[in-house]
Amino acid sequence: MAERIKAALRDQQIEVPSWAYGNSGTRFKVFAQPGVPRTPQEKIADAAQVHAFTGIAPIVSLHVPWDRVDDYQQLADHADGLGVRIGTINANVFQDDDYRLGSVTNPDPRIRRKAVAHLIDCVDVMDATGSTDLKLWFADGTNYPGQDSIRARQDRLAEALHTTYARLGDRQRLLLEYKLFEPAFYTTDVPDWGTAYAHCLRLGDRAKVVIDTGHHAPGTNIEFIVAFLLHAGKLGAFDFNSRFYADDDLMAGAADPFQLFRIMFEIVSADALRPARGINFMLDQCHNIEPKIPGQIRSVLNVQEATAKALLVDAEALAAAQAAGDVLGANAVLMDAYHTDVRPLLRELRAEQGLDPDPMAAYARSGYAQRIAAERVGGQQAGWGA
Ligand code: RM4
Ligand code: MN
């Protein structure tokens, strides 16, 4: 049993976002932190620390243009030299004055063309870095009833997605992310999984849905969405984070570790944990007040713990209880796994892999935080640009 679980955990891969290492905040204040990266290269170096101490975070997502460089091939080589690789390319069509009324759904065809040109540029970046996933999140929507035609905006969205999808290579995928609201407050053009799913269905096999755990109405049963999309072959990726209220982007597993367990149980029970199944487990977080690298390490460990608990569920006992209509028995099988302390098992696993059993403490002892605070002076710290 322990060996089977350890084998699955050894294969697990979590992708970290480059923007987690930059300064971030709310619309009220961005608090600068010492040692924050000034370049995409420095962000990747910080991400490599997360992998060095956890052993399961070998991939870094880029956000363009936040991570714009002249030579992407060189950036990929830089990542390689640090023991990580570049993963998903996140397009950014939400921070230009032109996009006040939307990007790909803007009523002005010139602005729509500009937005689509950026999406295509992102595919060029994928070609140069070897990345296979293009992640699209649109801030597009309206603030007031009557502001624009909801149906026309769907047509414009479909057209932009179609053009972008047609540009992808055979091994490249389009991942479409939805979000209930914000920054648009009346309608959002991709507000929910159903809308994302419908567009992806029309596009084809290489278009999949991204579930950002912070992008739902309170009380939404996210694991149902996971199960449905997995069943339909349309789940492409997660953006893990925690929320208490809206899109809080807090550390995964911090607000509701039980929800994370329930999500990972759906993944494990559908045998979708293996990288070969093509589900990309990403973090999409910002560390506004806590130190960033430890914040990322904690989040990766939280996902790993939830996964280990999901792997502990006794599938046979569960199937038997379900077949017998034993409601309480079936529920108890899940709860037994959830209540198990998997930390000793994970410490053992790390020791076997030559890692420090306590990644948080090992990072703190490493002196990396002090080193970057001393070295990274001058230049412009990376940030949201919001
Ligand atoms: C959005 C969405 C995207 C992320 C940006 C920064 O809310 O979650 O995935 O790239 O924020
Ligand atoms: Mn996201």
Coordinates of C-alpha atoms and ligand atoms in Angstrom, one line a residue:
M1 CA 0.0 0.0 0.0
A2 CA 2.6 2.5 1.1
E3 CA 4.8 1.6 -1.9
R4 CA 1.9 2.1 -4.4
I5 CA 1.2 5.5 -2.9
K6 CA 4.8 6.5 -2.9
A7 CA 5.2 5.5 -6.5
A8 CA 2.3 7.7 -7.5
L9 CA 3.6 10.6 -5.5
R10 CA 7.0 10.3 -7.0
D11 CA 5.4 10.8 -10.5
Q12 CA 3.4 13.8 -9.4
Q13 CA 4.3 17.2 -11.0
I14 CA 3.1 20.6 -10.0
E15 CA 3.7 23.7 -12.1
V16 CA 4.4 27.0 -10.4
P17 CA 3.6 30.5 -11.7
S18 CA 6.4 33.0 -12.5
W19 CA 4.2 35.8 -11.2
A20 CA 4.1 34.3 -7.7
Y21 CA 7.7 35.5 -7.1
G22 CA 7.0 39.1 -8.1
N23 CA 5.5 41.8 -6.0
S24 CA 1.7 41.7 -5.8
G25 CA -1.1 43.1 -3.8
T26 CA -4.6 44.4 -4.0
R27 CA -5.9 47.6 -5.7
F28 CA -5.2 49.2 -2.3
K29 CA -1.5 48.5 -2.0
V30 CA 1.4 46.4 -3.3
F31 CA 3.9 45.7 -0.6
A32 CA 7.4 45.4 -1.9
Q33 CA 9.6 42.6 -0.5
P34 CA 13.4 42.4 -0.4
G35 CA 15.0 40.0 -2.9
V36 CA 12.1 40.0 -5.3
P37 CA 13.2 39.1 -8.9
R38 CA 13.8 41.8 -11.4
T39 CA 13.8 39.6 -14.5
P40 CA 12.2 36.5 -15.8
Q41 CA 15.5 34.7 -15.3
E42 CA 15.5 35.6 -11.6
K43 CA 11.8 34.4 -11.3
I44 CA 12.8 31.1 -12.8
A45 CA 15.7 30.9 -10.3
D46 CA 13.3 31.3 -7.4
A47 CA 10.9 28.7 -8.9
A48 CA 13.9 26.3 -9.2
Q49 CA 14.3 26.6 -5.4
V50 CA 10.8 25.4 -4.9
H51 CA 11.6 22.3 -7.0
A52 CA 15.0 21.8 -5.3
F53 CA 13.3 21.5 -1.8
T54 CA 10.0 19.7 -2.8
G55 CA 11.2 17.6 -5.7
I56 CA 7.8 17.8 -7.4
A57 CA 7.7 21.3 -9.0
P58 CA 9.9 21.0 -12.1
I59 CA 7.7 23.3 -14.3
V60 CA 7.3 27.1 -14.4
S61 CA 4.5 28.9 -16.2
L62 CA 5.3 32.2 -17.9
H63 CA 2.9 35.2 -18.3
V64 CA 3.5 37.3 -21.4
P65 CA 4.3 40.2 -21.5
W66 CA 5.2 40.1 -17.8
D67 CA 7.9 37.6 -18.7
R68 CA 8.9 39.1 -22.1
V69 CA 12.5 38.5 -23.1
D70 CA 14.4 38.9 -26.4
D71 CA 15.4 35.3 -26.7
Y72 CA 12.9 32.7 -25.4
Q73 CA 15.1 29.8 -26.4
Q74 CA 17.8 31.2 -24.2
L75 CA 15.3 31.5 -21.3
A76 CA 14.3 27.8 -21.8
D77 CA 18.0 26.9 -21.6
H78 CA 18.4 29.0 -18.5
A79 CA 15.5 27.1 -16.9
D80 CA 17.1 23.8 -18.0
G81 CA 20.4 24.8 -16.4
L82 CA 18.5 25.3 -13.1
G83 CA 16.8 21.9 -13.3
V84 CA 13.3 23.1 -14.3
R85 CA 11.5 23.7 -17.5
I86 CA 9.1 26.2 -19.0
G87 CA 5.5 25.1 -19.0
T88 CA 2.3 26.9 -19.8
I89 CA 2.4 30.2 -21.6
N90 CA -0.3 32.5 -20.1
A91 CA -1.5 35.2 -22.5
N92 CA -2.3 38.7 -21.1
V93 CA -4.9 40.7 -22.9
F94 CA -6.1 42.6 -19.9
Q95 CA -3.6 45.3 -19.2
D96 CA -3.7 47.6 -22.2
D97 CA -5.8 50.8 -22.4
D98 CA -7.2 49.4 -25.7
Y99 CA -9.0 46.7 -23.7
R100 CA -11.3 48.9 -21.7
L101 CA -14.3 47.3 -23.5
G102 CA -12.8 43.9 -23.9
S103 CA -10.0 42.2 -25.9
V104 CA -11.1 39.4 -28.2
T105 CA -14.8 40.4 -27.7
N106 CA -14.3 44.1 -28.1
P107 CA -16.8 45.7 -30.4
D108 CA -13.9 47.4 -32.3
P109 CA -12.5 44.9 -34.9
R110 CA -9.1 46.7 -34.8
I111 CA -8.8 45.9 -31.1
R112 CA -9.9 42.3 -31.6
R113 CA -7.2 41.9 -34.2
K114 CA -4.6 43.3 -31.8
A115 CA -5.7 40.8 -29.1
V116 CA -5.6 37.8 -31.4
A117 CA -2.2 38.9 -32.7
H118 CA -1.0 38.7 -29.1
L119 CA -2.4 35.2 -28.6
I120 CA -0.6 34.1 -31.8
D121 CA 2.6 35.7 -30.5
C122 CA 2.2 33.5 -27.4
V123 CA 2.2 30.5 -29.7
D124 CA 5.5 31.7 -31.1
V125 CA 6.8 31.8 -27.5
M126 CA 5.6 28.2 -27.1
D127 CA 7.4 27.2 -30.2
A128 CA 10.6 28.8 -28.9
T129 CA 10.4 27.4 -25.4
G130 CA 9.0 23.9 -26.2
S131 CA 5.9 24.7 -24.2
T132 CA 2.8 22.7 -25.1
D133 CA 0.1 24.7 -23.4
L134 CA -1.4 28.1 -24.1
K135 CA -3.6 29.3 -21.3
L136 CA -6.3 31.9 -22.1
W137 CA -8.1 33.9 -19.5
F138 CA -10.1 36.8 -20.7
A139 CA -11.1 39.8 -18.5
D140 CA -13.8 40.5 -21.1
G141 CA -17.3 41.3 -20.2
T142 CA -19.6 44.2 -19.5
N143 CA -20.5 46.3 -16.5
Y144 CA -24.0 47.5 -17.4
P145 CA -27.1 45.9 -18.9
G146 CA -27.3 47.0 -22.5
Q147 CA -23.6 47.9 -22.8
D148 CA -23.0 45.4 -25.6
S149 CA -24.7 42.4 -27.2
I150 CA -24.0 39.2 -25.1
R151 CA -24.6 37.1 -28.2
A152 CA -22.3 39.1 -30.5
R153 CA -19.6 38.9 -27.9
Q154 CA -19.9 35.1 -27.9
D155 CA -19.5 35.1 -31.7
R156 CA -16.4 37.3 -31.5
L157 CA -14.9 35.1 -28.8
A158 CA -15.5 31.9 -30.9
E159 CA -13.8 33.5 -33.9
A160 CA -10.7 34.5 -31.9
L161 CA -10.5 31.1 -30.3
H162 CA -10.8 29.5 -33.7
T163 CA -8.0 31.6 -35.3
T164 CA -5.7 30.9 -32.3
Y165 CA -6.5 27.2 -32.2
A166 CA -5.8 26.9 -36.0
R167 CA -2.3 28.3 -35.3
L168 CA -1.3 25.6 -32.8
G169 CA 1.1 22.8 -33.6
D170 CA 0.1 19.1 -33.3
R171 CA 1.4 18.8 -29.8
Q172 CA 0.1 22.1 -28.5
R173 CA -3.1 22.6 -26.6
L174 CA -5.4 25.6 -25.9
L175 CA -6.5 25.8 -22.3
L176 CA -9.5 28.0 -21.7
E177 CA -10.1 29.4 -18.2
Y178 CA -13.3 30.7 -16.9
K179 CA -14.1 33.1 -14.1
L180 CA -17.4 34.1 -12.6
F181 CA -16.8 37.9 -12.4
E182 CA -14.1 40.5 -12.0
P183 CA -13.0 42.8 -13.5
A184 CA -16.4 42.8 -15.4
F185 CA -19.3 43.1 -12.9
Y186 CA -22.4 42.5 -15.0
T187 CA -21.6 39.9 -17.7
T188 CA -18.4 38.0 -18.2
D189 CA -17.8 36.4 -21.6
V190 CA -16.4 33.1 -20.2
P191 CA -18.0 33.0 -16.7
D192 CA -18.3 29.3 -16.0
W193 CA -17.1 25.8 -17.0
G194 CA -20.2 25.3 -19.2
T195 CA -19.3 28.2 -21.4
A196 CA -15.6 27.2 -21.6
Y197 CA -16.6 23.6 -22.3
A198 CA -19.0 24.6 -25.1
H199 CA -16.2 26.6 -26.8
C200 CA -13.7 23.8 -26.3
L201 CA -16.0 21.2 -27.8
R202 CA -16.4 23.3 -30.9
L203 CA -12.7 23.9 -31.3
G204 CA -11.6 20.2 -31.1
D205 CA -9.6 17.7 -29.1
R206 CA -6.7 19.9 -28.2
A207 CA -8.9 22.5 -26.5
K208 CA -9.5 21.8 -22.8
V209 CA -10.9 23.6 -19.8
V210 CA -8.9 25.1 -16.9
I211 CA -10.4 25.1 -13.5
D212 CA -9.1 27.9 -11.3
T213 CA -10.4 27.0 -7.9
G214 CA -10.9 30.6 -7.0
H215 CA -13.2 31.4 -9.9
H216 CA -16.5 30.1 -8.7
A217 CA -19.5 31.4 -6.7
P218 CA -19.3 30.5 -3.0
G219 CA -20.6 27.0 -2.4
T220 CA -20.0 25.7 -5.9
N221 CA -19.2 22.0 -5.9
I222 CA -15.8 22.1 -7.7
E223 CA -15.2 18.4 -7.5
F224 CA -18.4 17.8 -9.5
I225 CA -17.0 20.0 -12.2
V226 CA -13.7 18.1 -12.0
A227 CA -15.5 14.7 -12.3
F228 CA -17.7 15.9 -15.2
L229 CA -14.8 17.4 -17.3
L230 CA -12.6 14.4 -16.7
H231 CA -15.4 12.1 -17.7
A232 CA -15.9 14.2 -20.9
G233 CA -12.2 14.2 -21.6
K234 CA -12.1 18.0 -21.4
L235 CA -10.2 18.8 -18.2
G236 CA -6.9 20.3 -19.2
A237 CA -5.5 21.9 -16.1
F238 CA -6.0 23.4 -12.7
D239 CA -5.0 26.8 -11.3
F240 CA -4.9 25.9 -7.6
N241 CA -5.3 28.6 -5.0
S242 CA -7.5 29.2 -2.0
R243 CA -10.3 31.7 -1.5
F244 CA -12.4 32.9 1.3
Y245 CA -14.4 35.5 -0.6
A246 CA -13.7 36.0 -4.3
D247 CA -10.6 35.4 -6.4
D248 CA -8.3 35.7 -3.4
D249 CA -5.3 33.8 -4.9
L250 CA -4.2 32.6 -1.4
M251 CA -2.1 29.5 -0.9
A252 CA -3.7 26.2 -2.1
G253 CA -5.1 24.1 0.7
A254 CA -5.0 27.1 3.2
A255 CA -8.7 27.9 3.2
D256 CA -10.2 24.5 2.6
P257 CA -7.9 21.5 2.7
F258 CA -10.9 19.2 2.7
Q259 CA -12.0 20.7 -0.7
L260 CA -8.5 20.1 -2.1
F261 CA -8.7 16.5 -0.9
R262 CA -12.1 16.0 -2.5
I263 CA -10.8 17.4 -5.8
M264 CA -7.7 15.2 -5.7
F265 CA -9.9 12.2 -4.9
E266 CA -11.7 12.7 -8.1
I267 CA -8.4 12.9 -9.9
V268 CA -7.0 9.8 -8.3
S269 CA -10.2 7.8 -8.7
A270 CA -10.1 8.5 -12.4
D271 CA -6.4 7.6 -12.6
A272 CA -5.7 11.1 -13.9
L273 CA -2.7 11.9 -11.7
R274 CA 0.0 10.6 -14.0
P275 CA 1.5 13.2 -16.2
A276 CA 0.7 11.0 -19.2
R277 CA -3.0 11.8 -18.6
G278 CA -2.4 15.4 -19.6
I279 CA -3.9 17.1 -16.6
N280 CA -1.7 20.0 -15.7
F281 CA -1.6 20.8 -12.0
M282 CA -0.7 24.4 -11.7
L283 CA -0.7 27.0 -8.9
D284 CA -2.1 30.4 -9.7
Q285 CA -1.3 32.4 -6.6
C286 CA 0.0 35.7 -5.2
H287 CA 1.9 36.1 -2.0
N288 CA 0.9 39.6 -1.0
I289 CA 2.0 39.6 2.7
E290 CA 3.9 36.3 3.2
P291 CA 7.4 35.6 1.8
K292 CA 7.0 34.2 -1.7
I293 CA 9.3 31.2 -2.1
P294 CA 8.2 29.7 1.3
G295 CA 4.6 30.5 0.3
Q296 CA 5.1 28.5 -2.9
I297 CA 6.8 25.6 -1.0
R298 CA 3.9 25.5 1.5
S299 CA 1.4 25.4 -1.4
V300 CA 3.1 22.6 -3.2
L301 CA 3.3 20.6 0.0
N302 CA -0.4 21.2 0.6
V303 CA -1.3 19.8 -2.8
Q304 CA 1.0 16.9 -2.1
E305 CA -0.6 16.1 1.2
A306 CA -4.1 16.3 -0.3
T307 CA -2.9 13.9 -3.0
A308 CA -1.4 11.5 -0.6
K309 CA -4.7 11.4 1.4
A310 CA -6.6 10.8 -1.8
L311 CA -4.3 7.9 -2.7
L312 CA -5.0 6.4 0.7
V313 CA -8.7 6.0 0.0
D314 CA -9.5 2.3 0.0
A315 CA -11.0 1.9 -3.4
E316 CA -12.3 -1.6 -2.9
A317 CA -14.0 -0.9 0.4
L318 CA -15.5 2.2 -1.2
A319 CA -16.8 0.3 -4.2
A320 CA -18.3 -2.4 -1.9
A321 CA -20.0 0.2 0.3
Q322 CA -21.4 2.0 -2.7
A323 CA -22.7 -1.2 -4.3
A324 CA -24.4 -2.1 -1.0
G325 CA -26.0 1.3 -0.7
D326 CA -24.1 1.8 2.5
V327 CA -24.1 5.6 2.7
L328 CA -22.4 5.9 6.0
G329 CA -19.8 3.2 5.3
A330 CA -18.9 4.8 2.0
N331 CA -18.5 8.2 3.5
A332 CA -16.4 6.7 6.3
V333 CA -14.0 5.3 3.8
L334 CA -13.3 8.8 2.5
M335 CA -13.2 10.4 5.9
D336 CA -10.7 7.8 7.2
A337 CA -8.3 8.6 4.4
Y338 CA -8.8 12.4 5.0
H339 CA -8.1 12.1 8.7
T340 CA -4.9 10.2 8.2
D341 CA -1.8 12.1 9.0
V342 CA 0.3 11.6 5.8
R343 CA 3.2 13.7 6.9
P344 CA 5.3 10.9 8.2
L345 CA 4.9 9.0 4.9
L346 CA 5.9 12.2 3.0
R347 CA 8.9 12.7 5.1
E348 CA 10.0 9.1 4.5
L349 CA 9.4 9.6 0.7
R350 CA 11.6 12.7 0.6
A351 CA 14.4 11.1 2.6
E352 CA 14.3 8.2 0.0
Q353 CA 14.6 10.7 -2.8
G354 CA 17.6 12.4 -1.2
L355 CA 15.5 15.5 -0.2
D356 CA 15.3 17.1 3.2
P357 CA 12.2 15.6 5.0
D358 CA 11.2 19.2 6.0
P359 CA 11.3 21.4 2.9
M360 CA 10.2 24.6 4.7
A361 CA 12.9 24.3 7.3
A362 CA 15.5 23.3 4.8
Y363 CA 14.8 26.3 2.6
A364 CA 14.9 28.6 5.7
R365 CA 18.3 27.2 6.6
S366 CA 19.7 27.4 3.1
G367 CA 20.4 31.2 3.2
Y368 CA 18.8 31.7 -0.2
A369 CA 16.4 34.4 1.1
Q370 CA 19.3 36.4 2.6
R371 CA 21.4 36.0 -0.5
I372 CA 18.8 37.3 -2.9
A373 CA 17.9 40.2 -0.6
A374 CA 21.6 41.2 -0.6
E375 CA 22.2 40.6 -4.4
R376 CA 19.1 41.9 -6.0
V377 CA 19.6 45.6 -5.4
G378 CA 19.0 48.1 -8.2
G379 CA 16.8 47.5 -11.2
Q380 CA 13.1 47.2 -11.1
Q381 CA 11.4 44.5 -9.0
A382 CA 8.9 42.4 -11.0
G383 CA 5.3 43.1 -10.2
W384 CA 1.8 43.0 -11.5
G385 CA 1.9 46.3 -13.2
A386 CA -1.6 46.8 -12.1
Ligands
RM4_1 C1 -6.6 35.8 -13.6 C2 -6.6 34.3 -14.0 C3 -5.3 33.9 -14.7 C4 -4.1 34.6 -14.2 C5 -4.3 36.0 -13.9 C6 -3.1 36.6 -13.3 O1 -7.6 36.0 -12.6 O2 -6.7 33.5 -12.8 O3 -5.1 32.6 -14.7 O4 -3.2 34.5 -15.2 O5 -5.4 36.2 -13.1
MN2 MN -6.0 31.5 -13.0

